[in-house]
């Protein structure tokens, strides 16, 4: 049983004793709790993190005003709702919702914190005629005019922060989390990128800090010394002319000894460029990537320091605390993936943690050139999670919760055919609902399509998830696993189940292209010895599979060319992952051609017609078919017929080529539907 003594030890922050070093970072706009249809789910998201043992839980961004900061507009009750909070009204419904939010966190022993933000020049231009306010007057490249702050604006906005903080204090929050990073207002003042003022608010970091300090002073004055103030800073903005770690350290030194801030939270990056600036880390970056920035701050000040960014395991979290790089580890996506992180880590159940994949399905950015295609199947909605089907969030289509489903009337015999992610998730949940499960798979080990992660250098996070599912299956005595066993009508008759789950996956699509039989299937490249793949490789298809397999082959030393018919490579991928993947492909020297149609696979390469209608042969020793997968519908039909009139559930790839998240979700939903 692994212990994490540093991570699980208490610490004093301001007047609060944190029960451990784990903070749940903000991952949802708390003001969305004011929208009736989603209110309970928004509140429950943060409550789950408190219940899951986190020492402190942050309710995400709440604008400090609804004129020059932001007026969130959401679809609710079938119409557009504009969220506005009257920060002087302590009796209305809005106030009661924030009270409920704070209380739901505190009742589980966690410190409840509300995040306050102002978008500054990033406020979208609405038809209210109010211009975005920024450090300087100018016109943004997209034509939006920005009005530079004058002293009266500064006074008003500092007051707005303080008034909103008082409101949150009265609502029962223990503190506020002031967003000073990621390119929002306070970050704009701190950064030379935006702050081009020539008066006492611009120039040196001391001058740039003047207005941010004014805001913090105003909050402290109005909320008193016992109220917790945490600030979020981008250690480095990682943008041209952006904030550097030396400037961040300098700013933190200015806070020292003034009693303004109880906890400094170090993130990184800028919202304009979430992947490249490391606002969100991807699978291509190390875990805990901001720890050295935090360490630099911690060395310079005595104020406690928290760090966020790619912390997804108890091991990494423990190491950061043990090495003294930070006092608190903060987790964003990890809390979506598993809100019970702290409970598990601190009770010897660390191996049960669902470690976030950093797949970024829960966060759609970025915008512009690297944006995901609007019709992409990879856009399930902000906050939904690939690996956590139990996730309660307001936007996800993943809405089925255990309490929404009737309890099973008895223990059923459940046969699950296919041991991929969906089949394994179904087995776990069916067993936990009291059923007797037989899980069959025709391979020598569980994992289905995820078996390829055993060999993929870049998919370690996904490998960990597969291993977690395998471990969870092994722990459950009511699951019998039969490997090297094909699901057949005979097997169904032999087991005679009360319910059948079909999770047999998909197979490669073979298009009627001359010479297609000369190609190798994308997935097979993982399982064949590397000598079976030639030096020069052409990938037929530049979607997610084509590009990710290309990366793996390039990593192994092959010279890879990707041929794609569409305008853009991997256009269906979620934006942050897409940017990072394309950058990695560039780094590994992968060539590509878009708007190119493959005409024939020949002995020595692929004949293509390019966007200008010119035909040419791209030389290749091996051609890899990445043209897509198709569901194994004929086998599904055969199994369904053999099952007779018992309940049958088809899940994942065998319904249509799906994603891991869909397979997991459907496995879970199927298990919950067996009653
Ligand atoms: C779905 C989602 C919503 C987020 N919402 C907020 C927010 O309201 N305020 C904020 O400051 N950060 C927000 N973040 C950023 C996280 O707090 C965190 O900085 C980021 O996820 C990187 O940390 P991680 O690697 O632990 O996920 C959000 C992140 C996600 C994934
Ligand atoms: S969707 Fe992906 S990145 Fe987001 S929390 Fe889940 S596993 Fe992590």
XYZ file of C-alpha atoms and ligand atoms in Angstrom:
714
model
C 0.000 0.000 0.000
C 1.669 3.208 -1.146
C 1.739 6.139 1.270
C 2.079 9.822 0.412
C 3.091 11.329 3.750
C 3.964 14.797 2.485
C 0.950 15.129 0.228
C -1.397 14.003 2.959
C -0.028 16.137 5.769
C -1.958 19.191 6.993
C -0.772 22.774 6.568
C -1.855 26.165 7.864
C -2.928 28.642 5.170
C -4.038 31.958 6.608
C -6.311 31.059 9.500
C -7.310 27.732 7.914
C -5.865 24.316 8.568
C -5.831 22.466 5.272
C -6.304 18.759 5.919
C -3.832 17.846 3.175
C -1.969 19.539 0.330
C -4.568 18.977 -2.363
C -6.504 21.834 -3.913
C -9.286 21.409 -6.468
C -8.575 24.057 -9.104
C -11.469 25.863 -10.787
C -12.948 24.047 -13.762
C -16.340 25.583 -14.203
C -17.791 29.079 -14.141
C -19.513 29.122 -10.742
C -21.971 31.701 -12.023
C -23.453 28.931 -14.163
C -24.974 27.642 -10.931
C -27.390 30.544 -11.331
C -28.906 28.881 -14.406
C -31.768 26.769 -13.061
C -31.550 23.629 -15.232
C -27.851 23.115 -14.499
C -27.569 24.677 -11.062
C -27.502 21.455 -9.057
C -24.902 19.863 -11.286
C -22.571 22.859 -11.127
C -22.792 22.851 -7.346
C -22.385 19.128 -7.149
C -19.178 19.266 -9.193
C -17.433 21.271 -6.513
C -19.174 19.415 -3.700
C -17.874 16.097 -5.059
C -14.313 17.408 -4.815
C -14.826 18.372 -1.180
C -16.440 15.034 -0.444
C -13.526 13.446 -2.275
C -11.133 14.738 0.367
C -9.616 17.862 -1.234
C -8.378 20.360 1.334
C -9.737 23.313 -0.589
C -12.143 23.642 -3.478
C -12.353 26.574 -5.838
C -15.615 27.494 -7.506
C -14.611 28.808 -10.926
C -14.632 32.218 -12.490
C -17.249 34.731 -11.413
C -17.059 38.117 -13.162
C -16.660 41.011 -10.732
C -19.089 43.089 -12.732
C -21.424 42.610 -15.656
C -20.616 45.693 -17.664
C -16.904 45.993 -18.458
C -15.843 42.527 -17.193
C -18.137 39.949 -18.726
C -21.772 39.095 -18.967
C -21.974 35.335 -19.448
C -24.762 34.330 -21.788
C -25.902 30.733 -21.725
C -28.704 28.704 -23.183
C -31.093 27.686 -20.457
C -34.766 26.863 -20.338
C -34.750 26.911 -24.138
C -33.649 30.546 -24.397
C -30.565 32.704 -24.002
C -30.060 33.748 -20.420
C -27.776 36.556 -19.465
C -26.205 36.064 -16.041
C -26.071 39.159 -13.867
C -25.419 39.207 -10.120
C -26.448 42.120 -7.933
C -23.514 42.164 -5.519
C -25.423 44.364 -3.081
C -28.372 42.029 -2.718
C -27.885 39.490 0.075
C -31.377 38.063 0.006
C -32.216 37.138 -3.582
C -32.118 33.701 -5.239
C -28.614 34.258 -6.618
C -27.216 34.879 -3.169
C -28.923 31.736 -1.861
C -27.312 29.697 -4.628
C -23.837 30.938 -3.697
C -24.634 30.181 -0.054
C -25.586 26.668 -1.088
C -22.390 26.358 -3.139
C -20.166 27.419 -0.226
C -22.030 25.284 2.277
C -21.906 22.195 0.080
C -18.105 22.433 0.060
C -17.605 23.307 3.713
C -19.860 20.608 5.071
C -17.362 18.028 3.820
C -14.479 19.667 5.667
C -12.917 21.549 2.750
C -12.088 25.233 2.541
C -14.509 26.922 0.121
C -13.100 29.512 -2.233
C -14.780 31.566 -4.965
C -12.817 32.705 -7.993
C -13.147 36.330 -9.065
C -12.093 37.535 -12.459
C -12.214 40.444 -14.825
C -11.581 39.864 -18.499
C -10.129 43.285 -19.233
C -9.550 43.776 -22.921
C -10.699 40.207 -23.606
C -14.303 41.069 -22.794
C -16.337 40.259 -25.900
C -17.883 43.301 -27.519
C -21.610 42.969 -26.821
C -24.373 45.221 -28.103
C -24.393 47.010 -24.720
C -22.056 49.638 -26.162
C -19.534 49.123 -23.341
C -16.013 48.924 -24.699
C -13.568 46.399 -23.296
C -11.155 48.034 -20.872
C -7.454 47.285 -21.099
C -4.165 48.733 -19.917
C -3.995 50.962 -23.038
C -6.386 52.317 -25.649
C -5.878 50.584 -28.977
C -7.650 48.551 -31.628
C -7.156 44.816 -31.456
C -6.140 42.925 -34.612
C -9.754 41.716 -34.962
C -10.932 45.348 -35.055
C -12.281 45.503 -31.475
C -11.594 48.897 -29.915
C -10.196 48.814 -26.363
C -10.456 51.715 -23.949
C -7.402 52.269 -21.747
C -8.030 52.371 -17.987
C -8.041 55.800 -16.403
C -7.770 56.272 -12.651
C -11.540 56.425 -12.200
C -11.875 53.077 -14.020
C -9.198 51.604 -11.771
C -10.974 52.828 -8.683
C -14.283 51.391 -9.888
C -12.854 47.999 -10.843
C -10.854 47.683 -7.593
C -14.117 48.385 -5.782
C -15.932 45.829 -7.923
C -13.409 43.173 -6.879
C -13.810 44.123 -3.223
C -17.612 44.248 -3.407
C -17.775 40.840 -5.066
C -15.365 39.466 -2.447
C -17.530 40.805 0.387
C -20.562 39.193 -1.259
C -18.793 35.831 -1.408
C -17.675 36.234 2.191
C -21.245 36.904 3.279
C -22.404 33.916 1.224
C -20.132 31.737 3.341
C -17.004 31.330 1.233
C -13.790 31.183 3.257
C -11.868 33.107 0.675
C -11.457 34.278 -2.891
C -9.166 33.171 -5.682
C -8.253 36.250 -7.660
C -7.409 35.459 -11.260
C -4.213 37.334 -12.089
C -3.011 35.031 -14.865
C -3.838 33.482 -18.245
C -4.125 36.891 -19.924
C -7.104 38.265 -17.963
C -7.214 41.837 -16.632
C -4.690 41.662 -13.793
C -2.363 39.561 -15.927
C -2.735 42.168 -18.686
C -1.481 44.866 -16.330
C 1.436 42.704 -15.190
C 2.465 41.792 -18.725
C 4.444 43.976 -21.106
C 2.543 42.204 -23.850
C -0.569 44.251 -23.020
C 0.687 46.923 -20.676
C 2.337 49.515 -22.877
C 1.540 52.439 -20.591
C 4.071 55.171 -20.084
C 2.703 56.506 -16.783
C 3.219 55.182 -13.250
C 1.155 52.048 -14.140
C 3.463 50.910 -16.946
C 7.133 50.232 -17.561
C 8.887 48.564 -14.634
C 7.288 45.558 -12.933
C 6.867 47.783 -9.868
C 4.740 50.158 -11.943
C 2.830 47.381 -13.695
C 2.031 45.900 -10.276
C 0.508 49.138 -8.975
C -3.087 48.507 -10.103
C -3.047 44.751 -9.242
C -1.847 45.673 -5.736
C -4.569 48.313 -5.476
C -7.157 45.594 -6.164
C -5.701 43.227 -3.575
C -5.456 46.006 -0.981
C -9.079 46.932 -1.562
C -10.225 43.312 -1.076
C -8.174 42.965 2.104
C -9.476 46.253 3.517
C -13.077 45.268 2.946
C -12.878 41.568 3.885
C -10.526 41.736 6.854
C -7.443 39.735 7.827
C -9.191 36.384 8.362
C -10.556 36.091 4.855
C -8.351 33.920 2.648
C -6.968 35.574 -0.475
C -5.323 33.334 -3.035
C -4.019 34.698 -6.322
C -3.482 32.807 -9.572
C -0.441 33.895 -11.576
C 1.042 32.670 -14.826
C 4.627 31.934 -13.746
C 5.607 32.420 -17.379
C 3.108 33.547 -19.986
C 5.155 31.839 -22.696
C 4.002 34.467 -25.187
C 6.009 37.050 -27.124
C 6.747 39.869 -24.682
C 4.812 37.973 -22.020
C 5.424 37.726 -18.287
C 8.639 35.936 -17.328
C 9.295 33.935 -14.193
C 11.721 36.625 -12.992
C 8.930 39.201 -13.189
C 6.533 36.858 -11.416
C 9.061 36.361 -8.626
C 9.557 40.113 -8.418
C 5.811 40.687 -8.168
C 5.529 38.056 -5.424
C 8.324 39.773 -3.489
C 6.155 42.902 -3.490
C 3.446 40.923 -1.689
C 5.775 39.745 1.040
C 5.068 41.000 4.540
C 2.001 43.018 3.530
C -0.679 40.558 4.609
C -2.433 40.900 1.270
C -2.208 37.340 0.025
C -2.370 34.010 1.882
C -1.560 31.682 -0.983
C 0.159 32.230 -4.338
C -1.033 29.807 -6.989
C 1.349 29.307 -9.906
C 0.021 28.311 -13.296
C 1.413 29.207 -16.722
C 0.405 30.430 -20.100
C -2.157 32.532 -21.805
C -5.650 31.781 -22.937
C -4.869 32.856 -26.525
C -2.571 29.914 -26.948
C -3.543 27.258 -24.417
C -1.374 24.473 -25.829
C 1.780 26.331 -26.815
C 1.813 28.605 -23.779
C 1.251 25.600 -21.490
C -1.943 26.970 -19.986
C -3.070 23.386 -20.537
C -0.455 20.669 -20.722
C -0.896 17.906 -23.268
C 0.384 14.347 -23.517
C 3.590 15.689 -25.036
C 4.623 17.615 -21.934
C 5.878 16.426 -18.558
C 3.513 16.046 -15.626
C 3.716 18.813 -13.041
C 5.358 21.061 -15.609
C 5.003 24.294 -13.597
C 6.686 22.988 -10.457
C 9.964 24.756 -11.177
C 8.178 28.105 -11.544
C 6.521 27.483 -8.183
C 9.883 26.568 -6.679
C 11.372 29.853 -7.887
C 8.568 31.783 -6.187
C 8.754 29.688 -3.040
C 12.460 30.365 -2.746
C 11.815 34.119 -2.874
C 8.899 34.537 -0.453
C 7.535 33.112 2.776
C 3.920 33.146 1.538
C 2.749 29.552 0.852
C 2.769 28.529 -2.801
C 0.436 26.261 -4.765
C 1.159 24.852 -8.210
C -1.174 23.651 -10.949
C -0.556 22.017 -14.314
C -0.551 18.404 -15.427
C -0.515 16.898 -11.939
C -2.433 13.676 -12.355
C -0.874 11.156 -10.012
C -0.236 10.912 -6.310
C 3.420 10.122 -7.090
C 4.050 13.396 -8.918
C 2.052 15.353 -6.336
C 3.987 13.783 -3.460
C 7.302 14.487 -5.151
C 6.498 18.187 -5.638
C 5.645 18.596 -1.965
C 8.493 16.377 -0.739
C 11.047 18.318 -2.781
C 9.730 21.569 -1.326
C 8.804 23.005 -4.726
C 5.329 23.964 -3.524
C 3.203 23.723 -0.400
C -0.018 22.820 -2.198
C -0.696 20.908 -5.401
C -3.683 22.080 -7.358
C -5.482 19.948 -9.923
C -7.893 21.008 -12.612
C -8.653 18.243 -15.058
C -7.610 15.573 -12.573
C -10.567 16.619 -10.426
C -12.864 16.133 -13.410
C -11.331 12.726 -14.045
C -11.535 11.675 -10.404
C -12.875 13.979 -7.696
C -11.972 11.326 -5.084
C -8.258 11.827 -5.763
C -7.428 13.014 -2.236
C -9.452 10.343 -0.445
C -7.843 7.623 -2.504
C -4.293 9.005 -2.273
C -4.501 9.498 1.473
C -6.137 6.189 2.369
C -3.762 3.798 0.642
C -5.947 3.504 -2.462
C -3.755 5.549 -4.786
C -3.830 2.751 -7.359
C -7.588 3.327 -7.774
C -7.172 6.910 -8.988
C -8.436 7.506 -12.510
C -5.523 9.549 -13.769
C -6.458 12.252 -16.262
C -5.297 11.524 -19.810
C -4.686 15.179 -20.696
C -6.709 14.444 -23.836
C -8.418 17.855 -23.486
C -11.838 16.553 -24.473
C -13.165 18.539 -21.503
C -11.849 21.833 -22.838
C -12.399 22.745 -26.472
C -9.929 25.615 -27.116
C -8.123 27.007 -28.953
C -9.658 29.191 -31.557
C -8.643 30.288 -35.031
C -6.349 28.256 -37.194
C -5.987 25.380 -34.766
C -9.649 25.137 -33.850
C -11.450 21.847 -34.068
C -13.875 21.478 -36.963
C -17.287 22.588 -35.692
C -18.868 19.332 -36.870
C -16.185 17.167 -35.260
C -17.317 14.175 -33.255
C -14.668 15.240 -30.733
C -16.709 18.155 -29.428
C -18.785 16.593 -26.686
C -18.924 19.691 -24.513
C -16.960 21.591 -21.936
C -16.360 19.579 -18.812
C -17.251 16.090 -20.009
C -14.613 13.462 -19.415
C -13.223 10.584 -21.451
C -12.497 8.353 -18.493
C -14.953 9.419 -15.825
C -18.469 8.302 -16.657
C -19.524 9.181 -13.107
C -18.634 12.808 -13.818
C -21.394 15.227 -12.921
C -21.189 18.276 -15.047
C -23.556 20.737 -16.450
C -22.725 20.583 -20.134
C -21.965 17.008 -20.852
C -24.250 14.749 -22.799
C -23.134 12.189 -20.217
C -26.118 12.671 -17.994
C -26.902 9.282 -16.491
C -26.124 9.154 -12.794
C -26.453 6.063 -10.617
C -29.186 7.730 -8.590
C -31.143 8.401 -11.787
C -31.406 4.666 -12.435
C -33.586 2.165 -10.589
C -31.799 -0.341 -8.368
C -31.480 -3.839 -9.872
C -34.250 -6.147 -8.735
C -31.783 -8.976 -8.299
C -28.337 -10.234 -9.204
C -28.220 -10.950 -12.951
C -25.915 -13.126 -14.990
C -24.281 -10.706 -17.417
C -22.198 -11.723 -20.409
C -19.926 -9.057 -21.866
C -18.280 -9.825 -25.176
C -15.218 -7.674 -25.764
C -12.636 -6.548 -23.201
C -11.883 -3.077 -24.549
C -12.464 0.082 -22.501
C -16.262 -0.068 -22.887
C -16.510 -3.760 -22.057
C -14.218 -3.400 -19.041
C -16.125 -0.374 -17.733
C -19.404 -2.254 -18.157
C -17.982 -5.227 -16.243
C -16.832 -3.025 -13.339
C -20.152 -1.225 -12.990
C -22.248 -4.353 -13.474
C -20.235 -6.116 -10.758
C -20.607 -3.108 -8.462
C -24.375 -3.279 -8.973
C -24.353 -6.846 -7.668
C -24.385 -8.790 -10.932
C -22.348 -11.885 -11.818
C -20.261 -11.009 -14.852
C -18.506 -13.085 -17.472
C -16.170 -10.967 -19.597
C -14.808 -12.674 -22.701
C -12.170 -11.453 -25.094
C -10.567 -13.227 -28.010
C -7.080 -11.894 -27.257
C -4.585 -13.150 -24.735
C -5.027 -10.037 -22.589
C -7.653 -7.403 -21.873
C -7.609 -3.923 -23.363
C -9.158 -4.167 -26.830
C -7.930 -1.278 -28.938
C -6.075 0.091 -25.901
C -3.626 -2.814 -26.092
C -1.747 -0.623 -28.554
C -0.818 1.692 -25.696
C 1.576 -1.016 -24.506
C 3.738 0.009 -27.448
C 2.996 3.713 -27.949
C 5.620 6.054 -26.558
C 3.249 9.034 -26.426
C 0.209 7.322 -24.940
C 1.479 6.578 -21.442
C -1.493 8.331 -19.838
C -3.898 6.169 -21.830
C -1.832 3.085 -20.995
C -2.288 3.941 -17.304
C -6.044 4.099 -17.793
C -6.115 0.693 -19.466
C -4.038 -0.733 -16.625
C -6.413 0.807 -14.082
C -9.391 -0.914 -15.709
C -7.529 -4.229 -15.800
C -6.629 -3.857 -12.092
C -10.189 -2.960 -11.156
C -11.498 -6.031 -12.981
C -8.986 -8.281 -11.215
C -10.144 -6.954 -7.824
C -13.770 -7.929 -8.347
C -14.546 -11.515 -7.461
C -17.870 -11.421 -9.274
C -16.159 -10.915 -12.646
C -14.962 -14.042 -14.430
C -12.570 -13.203 -17.261
C -12.209 -15.642 -20.149
C -9.346 -14.715 -22.463
C -8.618 -16.237 -25.876
C -12.367 -16.777 -26.092
C -14.496 -15.618 -28.979
C -18.031 -14.501 -28.285
C -20.205 -16.840 -30.354
C -23.859 -17.928 -30.384
C -22.685 -21.210 -28.791
C -21.039 -19.329 -25.939
C -24.185 -17.303 -25.375
C -26.205 -20.520 -25.186
C -23.647 -22.072 -22.824
C -23.615 -19.130 -20.404
C -27.321 -18.441 -20.794
C -27.050 -14.841 -19.512
C -29.843 -12.582 -18.268
C -28.278 -9.667 -20.169
C -25.737 -9.368 -22.956
C -23.328 -6.492 -23.623
C -21.721 -6.505 -27.064
C -18.461 -4.569 -27.222
C -16.649 -6.247 -30.093
C -15.205 -3.107 -31.641
C -14.516 -2.122 -35.222
C -12.313 -3.220 -38.084
C -10.310 -1.221 -40.620
C -12.213 0.128 -43.580
C -10.895 -1.283 -46.849
C -11.665 1.184 -49.627
C -11.875 0.050 -53.264
C -8.543 1.631 -54.102
C -6.299 -0.154 -56.607
C -3.446 -1.789 -54.697
C -5.110 -1.409 -51.268
C -4.062 -4.975 -50.429
C -0.459 -3.740 -50.439
C -1.183 -1.567 -47.392
C -0.738 -2.318 -43.720
C -3.532 -1.443 -41.280
C -2.716 1.430 -38.940
C -3.367 -0.503 -35.746
C -1.272 -3.469 -36.935
C 1.831 -1.252 -37.012
C 1.866 -1.417 -33.217
C 1.832 -5.187 -33.018
C 4.271 -6.066 -35.797
C 8.038 -6.133 -35.316
C 9.541 -2.853 -36.433
C 11.542 -4.630 -39.167
C 8.221 -5.373 -40.886
C 7.823 -1.646 -41.561
C 10.033 -0.011 -44.182
C 12.103 3.138 -43.735
C 9.885 5.369 -45.874
C 6.266 5.236 -44.766
C 3.213 6.870 -46.332
C 0.098 7.218 -44.207
C -3.099 7.092 -46.252
C -5.304 9.430 -44.250
C -4.359 12.374 -42.045
C -7.061 12.165 -39.408
C -6.372 11.489 -35.763
C -5.380 7.862 -36.269
C -3.140 8.645 -39.246
C -1.352 11.486 -37.488
C -0.918 9.724 -34.157
C 0.407 6.552 -35.758
C 2.666 8.720 -37.944
C 4.093 10.238 -34.797
C 4.828 6.877 -33.274
C 6.519 5.656 -36.462
C 8.577 8.836 -36.763
C 9.582 8.453 -33.138
C 10.895 4.991 -34.015
C 12.998 6.497 -36.793
C 10.853 6.077 -39.907
C 10.566 8.804 -42.531
C 6.870 9.542 -42.646
C 4.630 11.335 -45.140
C 0.922 11.856 -44.399
C -1.509 12.088 -47.322
C -4.835 13.751 -46.533
C -7.786 14.539 -48.789
C -9.182 17.393 -46.696
C -7.906 20.967 -46.362
C -6.407 20.431 -42.922
C -4.720 17.600 -41.097
C -6.454 16.069 -38.094
C -9.180 18.705 -38.262
C -11.527 16.633 -36.137
C -9.218 16.562 -33.095
C -9.895 18.692 -30.066
C -8.083 22.013 -30.529
C -5.464 21.851 -27.783
C -4.469 18.306 -28.639
C -4.519 19.205 -32.326
C -2.058 22.068 -31.918
C 0.264 19.991 -29.780
C 0.090 17.028 -32.152
C 0.849 19.144 -35.228
C 3.755 20.807 -33.424
C 5.137 17.417 -32.423
C 4.790 16.171 -35.998
C 6.808 19.169 -37.176
C 9.398 18.541 -34.504
C 9.820 14.931 -35.654
C 10.087 15.987 -39.293
C 6.857 14.375 -40.511
C 5.941 15.571 -43.999
C 2.372 15.985 -45.140
C 0.292 16.846 -48.146
C -3.331 17.972 -47.904
C -6.053 18.172 -50.581
C -4.398 15.104 -52.073
C -6.354 12.108 -53.344
C -4.728 8.690 -53.361
C -5.330 6.996 -56.728
C -3.356 3.787 -56.431
C -0.990 1.999 -54.089
C 1.945 0.760 -56.131
C 4.961 -1.402 -55.440
C 7.178 1.624 -54.838
C 4.749 4.190 -53.435
C 1.398 5.893 -53.732
C 0.051 7.632 -56.807
C -1.789 10.782 -55.707
C -3.566 13.676 -57.370
C -2.761 16.931 -55.599
C -4.996 19.965 -55.068
C -3.956 21.405 -58.443
C -4.897 18.206 -60.252
C -1.296 17.109 -60.804
C -0.524 13.416 -60.429
C 2.656 12.249 -58.735
C 4.039 9.188 -57.000
C 5.088 9.537 -53.389
C 7.781 6.941 -52.757
C 7.161 4.474 -49.923
C 8.514 1.192 -48.596
C 5.358 0.762 -46.516
C 1.922 2.286 -46.999
C -0.313 2.425 -43.938
C -4.091 2.401 -44.276
C -5.546 5.020 -41.923
C -8.739 5.537 -43.871
C -10.998 4.795 -40.949
C -12.716 2.011 -39.062
C -16.102 0.415 -39.512
C -18.299 -1.199 -36.893
C -18.517 -5.011 -36.976
C -22.243 -4.927 -37.579
C -22.693 -8.399 -39.090
C -21.201 -10.093 -36.017
C -23.220 -7.835 -33.725
C -26.385 -8.904 -35.513
C -25.492 -12.574 -35.210
C -24.852 -12.250 -31.455
C -28.000 -10.244 -30.952
C -30.100 -12.924 -32.625
C -28.484 -15.657 -30.536
C -29.378 -13.742 -27.377
C -33.102 -14.141 -27.992
C -35.269 -11.804 -25.963
C -32.916 -10.932 -23.093
C -31.788 -7.282 -22.840
C -28.899 -6.649 -25.250
C -26.667 -3.569 -25.179
C -24.343 -2.610 -28.021
C -21.581 -0.243 -26.991
C -18.573 1.602 -28.392
C -16.916 0.948 -31.732
C -19.245 -1.880 -32.737
C -22.085 0.650 -32.967
C -20.031 3.140 -35.024
C -16.353 4.079 -34.940
C -16.301 5.822 -31.558
C -13.916 7.381 -29.095
C -12.675 5.891 -25.851
C -14.940 8.269 -23.929
C -18.031 7.078 -25.742
C -17.142 3.439 -25.203
C -16.564 4.030 -21.484
C -19.753 6.035 -21.128
C -21.838 3.488 -22.997
C -20.352 0.618 -20.995
C -21.266 2.383 -17.784
C -24.764 3.250 -19.026
C -25.366 -0.332 -20.165
C -24.331 -1.663 -16.749
C -26.655 0.769 -15.015
C -29.497 -0.265 -17.292
C -29.356 -3.918 -16.243
C -31.994 -4.193 -13.537
C -13.337 22.410 -18.248
C -12.384 23.386 -17.637
C -12.863 24.586 -17.125
C -11.982 25.495 -16.529
N -12.484 26.626 -15.950
C -11.647 27.460 -15.303
C -12.159 28.582 -14.587
O -13.367 28.787 -14.447
N -11.251 29.424 -14.031
C -9.902 29.225 -14.113
O -9.137 30.034 -13.586
N -9.403 28.141 -14.730
C -10.235 27.257 -15.314
N -9.719 26.142 -15.910
C -8.255 25.910 -15.876
C -7.850 25.018 -14.690
O -8.094 25.639 -13.459
C -6.360 24.638 -14.774
O -5.596 25.802 -14.728
C -6.021 23.887 -16.053
O -6.959 22.872 -16.259
C -4.611 23.295 -15.988
O -4.477 22.466 -14.871
P -4.565 20.854 -14.988
O -3.431 20.416 -15.832
O -4.486 20.366 -13.572
O -5.866 20.552 -15.627
C -10.589 25.217 -16.491
C -10.124 24.009 -17.002
C -10.999 23.094 -17.568
C -10.458 21.799 -18.081
S -11.539 14.673 -20.639
Fe -9.439 14.019 -20.801
S -8.262 15.828 -20.158
Fe -10.346 16.166 -19.487
S -10.379 15.416 -17.392
Fe -11.054 13.732 -18.673
S -9.230 12.570 -19.118
Fe -8.566 14.565 -18.341
